[in-house]
Coordinates of C-alpha atoms in Angstrom, one line a residue:
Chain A
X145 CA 17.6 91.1 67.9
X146 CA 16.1 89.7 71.0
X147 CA 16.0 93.3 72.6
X148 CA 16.0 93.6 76.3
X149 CA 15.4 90.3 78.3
X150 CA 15.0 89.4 82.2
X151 CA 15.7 86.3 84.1
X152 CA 14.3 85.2 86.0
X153 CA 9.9 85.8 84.6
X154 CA 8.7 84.9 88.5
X155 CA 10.3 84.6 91.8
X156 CA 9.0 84.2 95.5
X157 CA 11.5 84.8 98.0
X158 CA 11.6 84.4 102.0
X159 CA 12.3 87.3 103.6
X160 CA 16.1 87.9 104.3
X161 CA 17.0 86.1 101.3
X162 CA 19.3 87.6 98.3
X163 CA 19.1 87.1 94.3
X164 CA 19.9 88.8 91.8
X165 CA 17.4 89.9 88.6
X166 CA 19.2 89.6 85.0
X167 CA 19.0 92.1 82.2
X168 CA 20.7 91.7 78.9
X169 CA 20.2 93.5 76.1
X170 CA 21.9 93.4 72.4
X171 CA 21.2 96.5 71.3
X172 CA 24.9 97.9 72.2
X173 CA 22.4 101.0 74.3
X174 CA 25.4 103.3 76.6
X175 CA 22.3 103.7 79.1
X176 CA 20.7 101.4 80.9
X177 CA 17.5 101.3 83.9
X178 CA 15.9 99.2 86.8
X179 CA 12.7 100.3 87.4
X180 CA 9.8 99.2 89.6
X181 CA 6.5 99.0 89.3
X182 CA 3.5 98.9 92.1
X183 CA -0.4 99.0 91.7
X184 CA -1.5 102.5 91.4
X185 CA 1.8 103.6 91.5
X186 CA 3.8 104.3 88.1
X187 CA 7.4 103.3 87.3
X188 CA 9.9 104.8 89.9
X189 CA 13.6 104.6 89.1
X190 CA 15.9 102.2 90.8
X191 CA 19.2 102.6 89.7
X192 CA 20.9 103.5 86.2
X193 CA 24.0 103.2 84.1
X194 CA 25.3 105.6 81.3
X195 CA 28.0 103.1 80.3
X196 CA 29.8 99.8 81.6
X197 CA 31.6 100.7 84.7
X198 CA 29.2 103.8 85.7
X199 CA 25.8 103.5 88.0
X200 CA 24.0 105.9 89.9
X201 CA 21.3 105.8 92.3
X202 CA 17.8 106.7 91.1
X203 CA 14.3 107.7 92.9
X204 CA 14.4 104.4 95.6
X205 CA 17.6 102.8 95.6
X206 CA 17.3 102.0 98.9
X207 CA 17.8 97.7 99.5
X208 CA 19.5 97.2 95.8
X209 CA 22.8 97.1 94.5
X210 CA 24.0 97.1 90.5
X211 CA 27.0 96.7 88.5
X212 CA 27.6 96.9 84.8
X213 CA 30.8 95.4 84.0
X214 CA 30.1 95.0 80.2
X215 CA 27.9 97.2 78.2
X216 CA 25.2 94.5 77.5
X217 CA 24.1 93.3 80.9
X218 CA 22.7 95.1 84.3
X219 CA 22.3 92.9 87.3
X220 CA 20.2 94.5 89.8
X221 CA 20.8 92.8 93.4
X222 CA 18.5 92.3 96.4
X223 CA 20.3 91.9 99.2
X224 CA 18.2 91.1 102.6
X225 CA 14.4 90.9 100.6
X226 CA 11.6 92.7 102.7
X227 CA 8.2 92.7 102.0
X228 CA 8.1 96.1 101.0
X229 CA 10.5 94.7 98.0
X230 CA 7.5 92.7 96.5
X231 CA 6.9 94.3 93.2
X232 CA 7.3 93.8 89.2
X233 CA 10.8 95.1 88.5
X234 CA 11.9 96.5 84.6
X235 CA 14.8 96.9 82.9
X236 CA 14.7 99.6 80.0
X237 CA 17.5 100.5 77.7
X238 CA 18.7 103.2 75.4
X239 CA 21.3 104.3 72.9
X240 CA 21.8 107.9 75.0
X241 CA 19.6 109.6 77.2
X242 CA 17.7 112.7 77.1
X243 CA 15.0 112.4 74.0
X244 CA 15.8 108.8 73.1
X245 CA 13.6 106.1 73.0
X246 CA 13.8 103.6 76.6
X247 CA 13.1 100.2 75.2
X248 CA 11.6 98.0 77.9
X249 CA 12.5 94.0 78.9
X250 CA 9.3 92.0 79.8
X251 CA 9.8 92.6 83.7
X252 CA 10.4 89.8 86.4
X253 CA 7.3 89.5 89.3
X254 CA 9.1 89.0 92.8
X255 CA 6.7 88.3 95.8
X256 CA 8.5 88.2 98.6
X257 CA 6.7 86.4 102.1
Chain B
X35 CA 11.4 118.6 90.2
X36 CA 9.6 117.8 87.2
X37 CA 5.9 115.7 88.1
X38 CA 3.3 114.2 86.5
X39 CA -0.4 113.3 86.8
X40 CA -2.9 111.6 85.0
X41 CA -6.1 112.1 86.7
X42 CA -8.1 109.1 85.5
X43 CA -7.3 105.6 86.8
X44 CA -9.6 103.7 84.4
X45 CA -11.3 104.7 81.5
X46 CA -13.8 102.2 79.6
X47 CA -14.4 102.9 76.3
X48 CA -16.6 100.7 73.5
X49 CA -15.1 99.8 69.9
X50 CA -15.0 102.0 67.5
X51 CA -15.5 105.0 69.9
X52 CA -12.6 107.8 70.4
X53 CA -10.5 107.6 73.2
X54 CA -8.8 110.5 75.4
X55 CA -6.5 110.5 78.1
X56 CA -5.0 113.1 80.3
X57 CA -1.9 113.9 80.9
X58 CA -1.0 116.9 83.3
X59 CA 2.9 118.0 84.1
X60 CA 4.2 120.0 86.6
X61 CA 7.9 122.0 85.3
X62 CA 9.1 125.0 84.5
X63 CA 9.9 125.0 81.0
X64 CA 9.0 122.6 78.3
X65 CA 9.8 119.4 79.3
X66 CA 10.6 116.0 77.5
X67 CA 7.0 114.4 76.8
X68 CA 6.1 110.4 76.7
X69 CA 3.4 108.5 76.1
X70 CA 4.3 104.6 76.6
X71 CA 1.8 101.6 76.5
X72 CA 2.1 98.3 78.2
X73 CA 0.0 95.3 77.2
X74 CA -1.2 92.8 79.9
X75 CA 1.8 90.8 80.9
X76 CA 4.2 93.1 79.0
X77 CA 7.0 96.0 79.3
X78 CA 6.5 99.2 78.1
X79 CA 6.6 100.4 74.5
X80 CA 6.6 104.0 73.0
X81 CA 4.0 105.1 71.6
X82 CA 4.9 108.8 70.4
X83 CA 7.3 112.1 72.6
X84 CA 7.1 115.4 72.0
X85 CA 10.6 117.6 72.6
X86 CA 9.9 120.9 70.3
X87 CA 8.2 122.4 67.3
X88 CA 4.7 121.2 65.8
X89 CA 2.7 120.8 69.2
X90 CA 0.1 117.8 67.3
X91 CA 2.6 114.4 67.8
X92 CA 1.5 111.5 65.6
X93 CA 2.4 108.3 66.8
X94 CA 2.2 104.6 66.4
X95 CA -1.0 102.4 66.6
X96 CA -3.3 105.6 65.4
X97 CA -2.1 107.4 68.5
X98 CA -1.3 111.0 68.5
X99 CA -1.2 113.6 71.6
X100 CA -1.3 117.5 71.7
X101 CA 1.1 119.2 73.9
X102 CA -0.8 122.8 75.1
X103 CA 1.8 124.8 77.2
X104 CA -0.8 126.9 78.1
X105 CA -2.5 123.7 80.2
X106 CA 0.6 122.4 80.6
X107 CA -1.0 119.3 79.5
X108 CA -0.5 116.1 76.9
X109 CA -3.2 114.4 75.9
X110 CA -3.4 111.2 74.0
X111 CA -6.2 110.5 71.7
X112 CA -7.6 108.1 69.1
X113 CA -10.3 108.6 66.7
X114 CA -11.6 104.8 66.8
X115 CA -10.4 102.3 68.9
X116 CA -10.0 98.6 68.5
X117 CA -10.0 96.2 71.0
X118 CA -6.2 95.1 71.1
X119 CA -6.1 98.7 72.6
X120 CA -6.9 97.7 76.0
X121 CA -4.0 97.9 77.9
X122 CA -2.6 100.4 80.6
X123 CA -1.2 103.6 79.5
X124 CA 1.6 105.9 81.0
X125 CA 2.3 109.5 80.4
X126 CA 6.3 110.5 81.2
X127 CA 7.9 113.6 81.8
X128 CA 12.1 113.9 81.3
X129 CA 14.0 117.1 82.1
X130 CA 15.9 118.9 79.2
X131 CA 18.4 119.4 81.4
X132 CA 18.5 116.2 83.1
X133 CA 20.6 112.6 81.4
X134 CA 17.1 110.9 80.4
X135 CA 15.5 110.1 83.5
X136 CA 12.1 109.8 83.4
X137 CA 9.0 110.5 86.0
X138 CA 5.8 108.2 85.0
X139 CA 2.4 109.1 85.9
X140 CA 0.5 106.5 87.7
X141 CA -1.2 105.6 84.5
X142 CA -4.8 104.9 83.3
X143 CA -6.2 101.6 82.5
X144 CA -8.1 101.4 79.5
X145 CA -11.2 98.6 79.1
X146 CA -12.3 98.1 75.7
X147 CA -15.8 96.5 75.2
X148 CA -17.5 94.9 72.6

């Protein structure tokens, strides 16, 4: 099992332009998580998913997008990059919510100038 | 809203010695309780939870944490550390009633000297 991974590892983006951050996992997890991380600052929730086809908004979704089409991956889209979007984004998994276990991908480092 | 606060940034702590870290939460009942680790360069990885029943939580790595309702507090300890402890360490808090999300302190750094 690879676990959760993230494409791309590093990424500097101009300001206004889009990408999108991959997250697959084999793991077959229902729930799925984008999370980002600043100095000082903890993990605050981006979006989520409880199952392909179903996302909500989390803590600051404001400036991303998601989808999750299949159960296994969860694209998290920038559209219009700020500065204020410069950060080291996560994806997390689990098999339900609640009490389990969030297993974490290795994150992706976006600076965006 | 559930919230929670770990009141020491860094911590430095020589080999061999124990090793404490505070975790404080703010909810009105007993909520879901993390503790996660993340190496330099890494993502996160469990390290023990607490939901119910005995209040001492041993975990992985040597790790265990005490959950004292009273303090409404979750401490992580370790009687000796080694030095491939050093990382940064977060304390989460998840609502019973909520679907899993979590709220992650701002976590403590941990130096480990020689």
């Amino acid at each position: 099992n690879a676990g959760v991974t993230q494409t791309p590892k590093f990424r500097i983006l101009k300001i206004g332009q889009s990408m999108t951050l991959q997250c697959t996992q084999d793991m077959n997890h229902n729930y799925m998580y984008w999370y980002r991380q600043d100095p000082g600052m903890g993990l605050k929730l981006i979006y989520y998913s409880v199952g392909a086809g179903i996302t909500d908004k989390g803590e600051v979704p404001n400036g991303y997008n998601v989808s999750r089409s299949t159960t296994e991956d969860f694209p998290l889209r920038l559209e219009l990059a700020a500065p204020s979007q410069t950060s080291v984004y996560f994806c997390a998994s689990s098999r339900e919510g609640r009490t389990d276990t969030q297993y974490f991908g290795p994150g992706t480092r976006l600076t965006v100038l | 809203a559930q919230s929670v606060t770990q009141p020491d940034i860094h911590i430095t702590v020589s080999e061999g010695a124990s090793l404490e870290l505070r975790c404080n939460y703010s909810y009105g009942a007993t909520p879901y309780l993390f503790w996660y680790v993340q190496s330099p360069g890494q993502g996160l990885q469990l390290l023990l939870k607490y939901f119910s029943g005995d209040t001492l939580v041993q975990g992985i790595k040597g790790f265990e944490a005490e959950f004292k309702r009273s303090q409404s507090s979750f401490n992580l300890r370790k009687p000796s550390v080694h030095w491939s402890d050093a990382a940064e360490y977060f304390c989460a808090v998840g609502a019973p009633d909520s679907w899993g999300k979590l709220q992650f302190g701002a976590g403590t750094q941990v130096v480990v000297t020689p």
